[in-house]
Amino acid sequence: MPGPQVATSGFESGFFERRDITKQISFFSLESIVIIGSGNVAESLALAVAGSGLRLVQVFARNAARAQEVAVAAGCGWASRPEELAAADLYLLAVSDRAVAEVAAALPFPDHAAVAHTAGSVPLEALPAKFARRAVFYPLQTFTQGRRVDFRDIPLFIEASTPALQTELETLARRISRHVFAADSARRAQLHLAAVFVCNFVNHMYAVGARLMGDAGLDFALLKPLIAETTAKALDAASPCAVQTGPAVRGDLPTQQRHASMIDDRLLRMIYIAISQHIWETSRKM
């Protein structure tokens, strides 16, 4: 059978492979799934797997109460002791980055099973080499406990130890998401870095803005229309650089100096100055 066909699109921007594997369904052998973990990613992934028609056998986590809570929501079994780990074709390790290697080494996975972690910045090699079928199954999204997300719109990035397993996992992933891509560990690390800037750092800036508003006795809600429009413009533009506004891109030094003098927190003042300088310098290169 011929290998997967690669089709590029604007989304991939030359970074990732998007594969047409609709004619290779016969490779699919991952019929049963156990999710390891009970945090935000594990919860969202369990609900997505359960709702996709795939067979979610069990949620396994050291926190028994939380494992049961997630399992009840997903309609599957749960366990918290290694000897209770259910047999499955695929084990998805949705645990913290630093726990991936430890958890993978500690649990009694069947020899035939595929073992995959969900961490963006952790390489495939973090999983012990004893697993012939090891992989990464990375959903690019921010997850919060109790908040539902539509997994069909979340990009899933797959890396596997063998071409056959890559095909199996991409086939499975397409049962959950409309956007499935192959990405090796180096490219996924770059993707994760970019995600930290556009998600974690941006949200922290919202928190800073909320604090500044609170210091003046103002409601953070007053900023929400601005946040919504800024986000909408960035999504609609060919490049976020094209819709940058504010005193930094204008080179308005008097306003920047007034702002800096208003910030009592030394570190935050340095951040304001550094970001303003970076906006100015990058805008000159456009």
Short mmCIF file of C-alpha atoms in Angstrom, two decimals:
data_model
loop_
_atom_site.label_atom_id
_atom_site.label_comp_id
_atom_site.label_asym_id
_atom_site.label_seq_id
_atom_site.Cartn_x
_atom_site.Cartn_y
_atom_site.Cartn_z
CA MET A 1 0.00 0.00 0.00
CA PRO A 2 1.43 3.44 -0.88
CA GLY A 3 2.57 5.73 1.90
CA PRO A 4 0.58 8.70 3.19
CA GLN A 5 0.09 11.60 0.81
CA VAL A 6 1.21 14.97 2.10
CA ALA A 7 -0.80 18.09 1.34
CA THR A 8 0.29 21.50 2.58
CA SER A 9 -1.98 24.42 3.37
CA GLY A 10 -1.66 27.90 4.77
CA PHE A 11 -2.27 26.57 8.26
CA GLU A 12 0.85 24.43 8.20
CA SER A 13 3.04 27.23 6.76
CA GLY A 14 5.59 24.61 5.77
CA PHE A 15 6.04 23.47 9.35
CA PHE A 16 3.76 20.50 9.70
CA GLU A 17 2.50 17.69 7.52
CA ARG A 18 -1.19 17.20 7.04
CA ARG A 19 -1.86 13.69 5.80
CA ASP A 20 -4.67 12.19 3.78
CA ILE A 21 -5.07 8.74 5.29
CA THR A 22 -8.70 8.08 4.48
CA LYS A 23 -7.65 5.17 2.27
CA GLN A 24 -5.56 3.58 4.99
CA ILE A 25 -8.25 2.80 7.56
CA SER A 26 -7.19 -0.84 7.55
CA PHE A 27 -4.12 0.20 9.56
CA PHE A 28 -6.35 1.27 12.45
CA SER A 29 -5.98 -1.04 15.45
CA LEU A 30 -6.38 1.27 18.44
CA GLU A 31 -9.81 0.26 19.70
CA SER A 32 -9.62 0.85 23.46
CA ILE A 33 -8.18 3.79 25.40
CA VAL A 34 -7.14 4.53 28.97
CA ILE A 35 -6.41 8.12 30.00
CA ILE A 36 -3.77 8.58 32.69
CA GLY A 37 -4.27 11.74 34.76
CA SER A 38 -7.13 13.77 36.18
CA GLY A 39 -6.14 17.37 35.51
CA ASN A 40 -7.48 19.88 33.02
CA VAL A 41 -6.14 18.16 29.90
CA ALA A 42 -7.18 14.70 31.09
CA GLU A 43 -10.72 15.85 31.83
CA SER A 44 -11.21 17.55 28.45
CA LEU A 45 -9.60 14.68 26.58
CA ALA A 46 -11.72 12.09 28.39
CA LEU A 47 -14.92 13.91 27.48
CA ALA A 48 -13.79 14.26 23.86
CA VAL A 49 -12.84 10.59 23.52
CA ALA A 50 -16.08 9.46 25.16
CA GLY A 51 -18.11 11.66 22.82
CA SER A 52 -16.32 10.53 19.67
CA GLY A 53 -17.52 6.95 19.60
CA LEU A 54 -14.11 5.61 20.61
CA ARG A 55 -14.05 3.18 23.54
CA LEU A 56 -12.78 4.92 26.66
CA VAL A 57 -12.15 2.09 29.11
CA GLN A 58 -10.81 3.90 32.15
CA VAL A 59 -9.49 7.09 33.71
CA PHE A 60 -6.49 6.28 35.91
CA ALA A 61 -5.07 8.78 38.42
CA ARG A 62 -3.40 8.81 41.82
CA ASN A 63 -6.11 11.16 43.06
CA ALA A 64 -8.94 8.65 43.44
CA ALA A 65 -11.69 11.20 44.06
CA ARG A 66 -10.74 13.24 41.03
CA ALA A 67 -10.32 10.12 38.85
CA GLN A 68 -13.84 9.06 39.79
CA GLU A 69 -15.21 12.55 39.08
CA VAL A 70 -13.73 12.63 35.58
CA ALA A 71 -14.73 9.02 34.87
CA VAL A 72 -18.34 9.63 35.89
CA ALA A 73 -18.49 12.64 33.56
CA ALA A 74 -17.03 10.57 30.72
CA GLY A 75 -19.07 7.45 31.45
CA CYS A 76 -16.18 5.03 31.97
CA GLY A 77 -14.38 3.15 34.71
CA TRP A 78 -11.68 4.56 36.96
CA ALA A 79 -8.78 3.37 39.08
CA SER A 80 -6.01 4.80 41.24
CA ARG A 81 -3.79 1.78 41.98
CA PRO A 82 -1.34 0.34 39.42
CA GLU A 83 -2.68 -3.18 39.84
CA GLU A 84 -6.11 -1.88 38.78
CA LEU A 85 -4.89 -0.42 35.49
CA ALA A 86 -7.19 -1.69 32.75
CA ALA A 87 -5.95 -3.41 29.59
CA ALA A 88 -6.13 -1.18 26.52
CA ASP A 89 -4.62 -0.60 23.08
CA LEU A 90 -3.66 3.01 23.81
CA TYR A 91 -2.64 4.80 27.00
CA LEU A 92 -2.73 8.60 26.87
CA LEU A 93 -0.58 10.19 29.59
CA ALA A 94 -2.23 13.54 30.31
CA VAL A 95 0.02 14.41 33.23
CA SER A 96 2.33 17.31 34.03
CA ASP A 97 5.45 17.68 31.89
CA ARG A 98 7.79 16.72 34.71
CA ALA A 99 5.76 13.59 35.52
CA VAL A 100 5.71 12.06 32.03
CA ALA A 101 8.84 9.90 32.32
CA GLU A 102 8.18 8.86 35.92
CA VAL A 103 4.57 7.82 35.33
CA ALA A 104 5.41 6.02 32.10
CA ALA A 105 8.15 4.01 33.81
CA ALA A 106 6.05 3.14 36.84
CA LEU A 107 2.84 1.73 35.33
CA PRO A 108 2.42 -1.86 34.04
CA PHE A 109 1.44 -1.24 30.43
CA PRO A 110 0.89 -4.30 28.21
CA ASP A 111 3.72 -4.99 25.78
CA HIS A 112 1.50 -4.56 22.72
CA ALA A 113 0.04 -1.23 23.81
CA ALA A 114 0.81 2.20 22.44
CA VAL A 115 1.85 4.75 25.08
CA ALA A 116 1.58 8.46 24.26
CA HIS A 117 1.97 11.64 26.28
CA THR A 118 0.08 14.89 25.64
CA ALA A 119 2.78 17.45 26.53
CA GLY A 120 3.77 20.07 23.98
CA SER A 121 7.29 20.76 25.20
CA VAL A 122 8.30 17.21 26.19
CA PRO A 123 10.14 15.17 23.53
CA LEU A 124 9.04 11.73 22.40
CA GLU A 125 12.22 10.32 23.95
CA ALA A 126 10.94 11.19 27.43
CA LEU A 127 8.94 7.98 27.21
CA PRO A 128 11.12 4.96 28.07
CA ALA A 129 12.72 3.21 25.10
CA LYS A 130 11.27 -0.09 26.32
CA PHE A 131 7.99 0.97 24.69
CA ALA A 132 8.20 -0.07 21.05
CA ARG A 133 5.00 1.86 20.37
CA ARG A 134 5.53 5.26 21.95
CA ALA A 135 4.13 8.56 20.74
CA VAL A 136 3.03 12.12 21.41
CA PHE A 137 -0.62 13.18 21.15
CA TYR A 138 -0.57 16.96 21.70
CA PRO A 139 -3.75 19.08 21.69
CA LEU A 140 -2.95 22.75 21.15
CA GLN A 141 -5.39 24.48 23.45
CA THR A 142 -5.68 25.97 26.91
CA PHE A 143 -7.75 23.84 29.29
CA THR A 144 -9.52 24.84 32.51
CA GLN A 145 -11.30 22.48 34.88
CA GLY A 146 -15.06 22.57 34.38
CA ARG A 147 -14.88 24.53 31.13
CA ARG A 148 -16.01 22.63 28.02
CA VAL A 149 -14.10 23.01 24.74
CA ASP A 150 -14.97 21.64 21.31
CA PHE A 151 -12.18 19.22 20.50
CA ARG A 152 -13.25 19.12 16.86
CA ASP A 153 -11.71 22.57 16.42
CA ILE A 154 -8.50 21.88 18.37
CA PRO A 155 -5.35 21.10 16.36
CA LEU A 156 -3.85 17.74 17.34
CA PHE A 157 -0.14 17.16 16.70
CA ILE A 158 1.05 13.58 16.42
CA GLU A 159 4.53 12.07 16.62
CA ALA A 160 5.09 8.32 16.75
CA SER A 161 8.01 5.93 16.98
CA THR A 162 7.03 4.07 13.80
CA PRO A 163 5.24 4.99 10.56
CA ALA A 164 2.57 2.38 11.27
CA LEU A 165 1.78 3.84 14.67
CA GLN A 166 1.79 7.34 13.17
CA THR A 167 -0.93 6.26 10.77
CA GLU A 168 -2.94 4.56 13.52
CA LEU A 169 -2.81 7.60 15.78
CA GLU A 170 -3.66 10.06 13.01
CA THR A 171 -6.66 7.92 12.10
CA LEU A 172 -7.78 7.86 15.73
CA ALA A 173 -7.16 11.59 16.15
CA ARG A 174 -9.45 12.37 13.23
CA ARG A 175 -12.28 10.78 15.20
CA ILE A 176 -11.78 13.57 17.74
CA SER A 177 -10.57 16.60 15.77
CA ARG A 178 -10.92 18.02 12.26
CA HIS A 179 -7.33 19.31 12.41
CA VAL A 180 -4.67 16.61 12.71
CA PHE A 181 -0.99 17.17 11.90
CA ALA A 182 2.32 15.36 12.14
CA ALA A 183 5.00 17.29 14.05
CA ASP A 184 8.31 16.08 15.44
CA SER A 185 9.55 17.07 18.88
CA ALA A 186 11.64 20.04 17.70
CA ARG A 187 8.79 21.61 15.77
CA ARG A 188 6.32 20.90 18.55
CA ALA A 189 8.64 22.65 21.03
CA GLN A 190 8.65 25.74 18.79
CA LEU A 191 4.87 25.54 18.57
CA HIS A 192 4.60 25.31 22.35
CA LEU A 193 6.87 28.33 22.78
CA ALA A 194 4.68 30.39 20.44
CA ALA A 195 1.61 29.21 22.33
CA VAL A 196 3.05 30.46 25.63
CA PHE A 197 3.37 33.94 24.12
CA VAL A 198 -0.12 34.13 22.60
CA CYS A 199 -1.92 32.41 25.48
CA ASN A 200 -0.15 32.44 28.85
CA PHE A 201 1.61 35.79 28.50
CA VAL A 202 -1.44 37.48 27.00
CA ASN A 203 -3.66 36.24 29.84
CA HIS A 204 -1.11 37.51 32.36
CA MET A 205 -1.34 40.93 30.72
CA TYR A 206 -5.10 40.78 31.24
CA ALA A 207 -4.41 40.12 34.92
CA VAL A 208 -2.03 43.10 35.04
CA GLY A 209 -4.65 45.27 33.40
CA ALA A 210 -7.26 44.10 35.91
CA ARG A 211 -4.96 45.04 38.78
CA LEU A 212 -4.25 48.49 37.34
CA MET A 213 -7.98 49.07 36.89
CA GLY A 214 -8.63 47.92 40.43
CA ASP A 215 -5.98 50.31 41.79
CA ALA A 216 -7.99 53.16 40.26
CA GLY A 217 -11.33 51.85 41.49
CA LEU A 218 -12.38 50.86 37.97
CA ASP A 219 -14.11 47.69 36.80
CA PHE A 220 -12.08 45.28 34.63
CA ALA A 221 -15.26 44.76 32.56
CA LEU A 222 -14.62 48.18 30.99
CA LEU A 223 -11.66 46.64 29.17
CA LYS A 224 -13.55 43.66 27.75
CA PRO A 225 -14.77 45.36 24.53
CA LEU A 226 -11.16 46.41 23.88
CA ILE A 227 -9.92 42.87 24.51
CA ALA A 228 -12.58 41.45 22.18
CA GLU A 229 -11.75 43.84 19.33
CA THR A 230 -7.99 43.39 19.72
CA THR A 231 -8.41 39.62 19.53
CA ALA A 232 -10.81 39.82 16.58
CA LYS A 233 -8.41 42.06 14.62
CA ALA A 234 -5.48 39.75 15.23
CA LEU A 235 -7.51 36.75 14.03
CA ASP A 236 -8.79 38.54 10.92
CA ALA A 237 -5.50 40.14 9.85
CA ALA A 238 -2.91 38.51 7.61
CA SER A 239 -0.43 39.27 10.42
CA PRO A 240 -0.98 40.68 13.92
CA CYS A 241 1.84 43.13 13.20
CA ALA A 242 -0.36 44.77 10.60
CA VAL A 243 -2.95 45.83 13.19
CA GLN A 244 -0.63 46.89 16.02
CA THR A 245 -1.69 50.19 17.61
CA GLY A 246 -0.68 52.27 20.62
CA PRO A 247 2.04 54.68 21.73
CA ALA A 248 4.90 52.21 21.13
CA VAL A 249 4.23 51.65 17.42
CA ARG A 250 3.75 55.42 16.97
CA GLY A 251 7.03 56.19 18.69
CA ASP A 252 5.19 58.36 21.22
CA LEU A 253 7.94 58.63 23.85
CA PRO A 254 6.25 61.27 26.09
CA THR A 255 3.24 59.00 26.62
CA GLN A 256 5.47 55.99 27.25
CA GLN A 257 7.47 57.95 29.81
CA ARG A 258 4.31 59.04 31.62
CA HIS A 259 3.08 55.46 31.69
CA ALA A 260 6.39 54.17 33.04
CA SER A 261 6.35 56.77 35.82
CA MET A 262 2.92 55.54 36.90
CA ILE A 263 4.14 51.96 37.48
CA ASP A 264 5.42 51.40 41.02
CA ASP A 265 6.43 47.77 40.45
CA ARG A 266 10.02 47.87 39.18
CA LEU A 267 9.78 44.58 37.26
CA LEU A 268 6.50 45.57 35.64
CA ARG A 269 8.01 48.94 34.65
CA MET A 270 10.92 47.11 33.00
CA ILE A 271 8.45 44.85 31.17
CA TYR A 272 6.51 47.87 29.92
CA ILE A 273 9.68 49.51 28.62
CA ALA A 274 11.04 46.30 27.05
CA ILE A 275 7.79 45.44 25.25
CA SER A 276 7.39 49.01 24.03
CA GLN A 277 10.92 48.95 22.63
CA HIS A 278 10.31 45.58 20.96
CA ILE A 279 7.08 46.80 19.36
CA TRP A 280 8.89 49.86 17.98
CA GLU A 281 11.84 47.87 16.63
CA THR A 282 9.76 45.14 15.00
CA SER A 283 7.33 47.67 13.47
CA ARG A 284 10.27 49.40 11.73
CA LYS A 285 11.14 46.11 9.99
CA MET A 286 7.72 45.70 8.38
#
